[in-house]
Amino acid sequence: MSTILYDLNDGVATITLNRPDKYNAFNDTMIGEVKNAIKSADRDDAVRAVVITGAGKGFCAGQDLGDVDERSNITFMDHLRDKYNPMILAMNRLEKPIIAAINGAAAGAGVSLALAADIRVMSTKASLIFASFAAIGLVPDNGVSYYLPRIVGSAKALELFMLADRNHRISAEQALNLNLVSYIAEPEAFDETVKEVASRLASLPTRALGLTKRMVNVAWENSLEEQLDIEAQLQEAASRTADHHEGIQAFLDKREPQFTGK
Ligand code: LHQ
């Protein structure tokens, strides 16, 4: 049985982690299915934005801790390299916006998954837990040691990782103040808020957004000179899209643009 649900509606592909009795914790099947869903969203021109969310009350509780013994024949290093890392890289390389719709608690690899998305919307009943790794004697993984310091700075990232109390939960209000999420919503308004953000992203010039993601992804490693050159190259690519021409024409016609993602 599949561990995720995949649904495509009006340009928005929604991947729902679907192991609610396990708080949507990752087993090997779910890691592979999320990665494959991201890759099929990449191949499908009808997809112009992706939402990742969780079924039931949680977003994702990270690695299924009941599953670890069953994997005793594989090292943690190989497990990360062969299973999890390709999923996080697929998200980073997808040149379409990814929204993490954080409906409930996100812990361990679950909070890593949320930070690997491009935009986060969080329910006020959800929480982010960065201390789960240290709480079981592990280090952060799944890219959270890459993304978290870039969002909140190294000092805050270390504070969040090192407060090794698994009950140390970052609330939606705190997450918003730390720039960890872009929108928060009361549970009753959560689905509608996610829908609005996803629909808006799906109506924008998809190629330009994808190239913007590529540009921002490399910005941290580049000098100004290198980044200026990347901007020049990607601007050239964007200028050749139909959506660029539509954007110019709509401005001249004094109407709203109708972008097609091409
Ligand atoms: C779970 C889990 C779970 C199984 C809740 N597994 N069942 C690690 C190892 C190897 C390689 C790769 O990378 C990693 C990275 C990691 O992800 S390490 C971190 C692993 N995750 C955690 O340590 C989180 C553990 N869970 C929690 O701290 C809490 O459950 C959270 C904060 C997520 C939710 O708390 P509550 O809202 O109080 O719910 P709960 O604790 O009652 O959980 C609900 C159910 O979900 C419960 O099952 P039950 O049958 O009693 O209803 C939990 O056992 C189950 N569950 N997390 N990771």
Coordinates of C-alpha atoms and ligand atoms in Angstrom, one line a residue, residues 21-23 25 57 61-66 71 76 79-80 84 105 107-109 129 132-133 136 138 141-142 166 169, ligand 1:
D21 CA -0.9 6.2 12.9
K22 CA 2.9 6.7 13.0
Y23 CA 2.7 10.5 12.9
A25 CA 7.2 9.0 10.2
K57 CA -2.8 15.5 13.3
A61 CA 7.8 12.8 13.0
G62 CA 11.1 12.1 11.1
Q63 CA 12.5 8.6 10.9
D64 CA 10.2 5.8 12.0
L65 CA 11.9 4.8 15.2
G66 CA 10.2 1.5 15.2
R71 CA 17.4 -1.9 9.1
F76 CA 23.1 5.1 9.1
H79 CA 20.8 4.8 4.7
L80 CA 21.2 8.6 4.5
Y84 CA 17.1 10.3 2.4
A105 CA 4.2 18.7 14.7
A107 CA 10.3 16.6 14.2
G108 CA 13.7 15.1 13.2
A109 CA 13.7 14.4 9.4
I129 CA 11.0 20.4 16.9
S132 CA 14.7 15.4 18.4
F133 CA 18.1 14.5 16.9
I136 CA 18.2 10.3 20.8
L138 CA 22.1 11.8 16.9
D141 CA 20.5 15.3 9.1
N142 CA 18.5 15.5 5.9
R166 CA 12.3 16.7 22.9
R169 CA 8.6 23.0 20.6
Ligands
LHQ1 C1 6.2 7.6 16.0 C2 7.2 8.5 15.8 C3 8.4 8.1 15.2 C4 7.4 6.0 15.1 C5 5.6 9.6 16.8 N1 8.5 6.8 14.8 N2 6.3 6.3 15.7 C6 17.2 9.1 12.2 C7 17.7 7.7 12.2 C8 18.3 7.1 11.1 C9 18.6 7.7 9.9 C10 18.1 8.8 9.4 O1 17.7 10.0 10.1 C11 17.2 10.0 11.3 C12 16.7 11.3 11.5 C13 15.5 11.5 12.5 O2 14.4 11.7 12.0 S1 15.9 11.3 14.1 C14 14.4 11.9 14.9 C15 13.3 10.8 14.9 N3 12.1 11.4 15.4 C16 11.9 11.6 16.7 O3 12.7 11.4 17.6 C17 10.5 12.2 17.0 C18 9.8 11.2 18.0 N4 8.4 11.7 18.2 C19 8.1 12.7 19.1 O4 9.0 13.3 19.6 C20 6.7 13.0 19.3 O5 5.9 11.8 18.9 C21 6.1 14.2 18.4 C22 6.7 15.5 19.0 C23 6.4 14.0 16.9 C24 4.6 14.2 18.6 O6 4.3 14.2 19.9 P1 2.7 14.0 20.4 O7 1.9 15.0 19.7 O8 2.7 14.1 21.9 O9 2.3 12.6 19.9 P2 2.8 11.1 20.4 O10 4.2 11.2 20.9 O11 1.8 10.6 21.3 O12 2.8 10.3 19.0 C25 1.6 9.9 18.3 C26 1.9 8.5 17.8 O13 2.9 8.6 16.8 C27 2.5 7.6 18.9 O14 2.0 6.3 18.6 P3 0.8 5.6 19.6 O15 0.7 4.2 19.0 O16 1.4 5.6 21.0 O17 -0.4 6.5 19.4 C28 3.9 7.6 18.6 O18 4.6 6.5 19.0 C29 4.0 7.7 17.1 N5 5.2 8.3 16.6 N6 6.8 9.7 16.3 N7 9.4 9.0 14.9

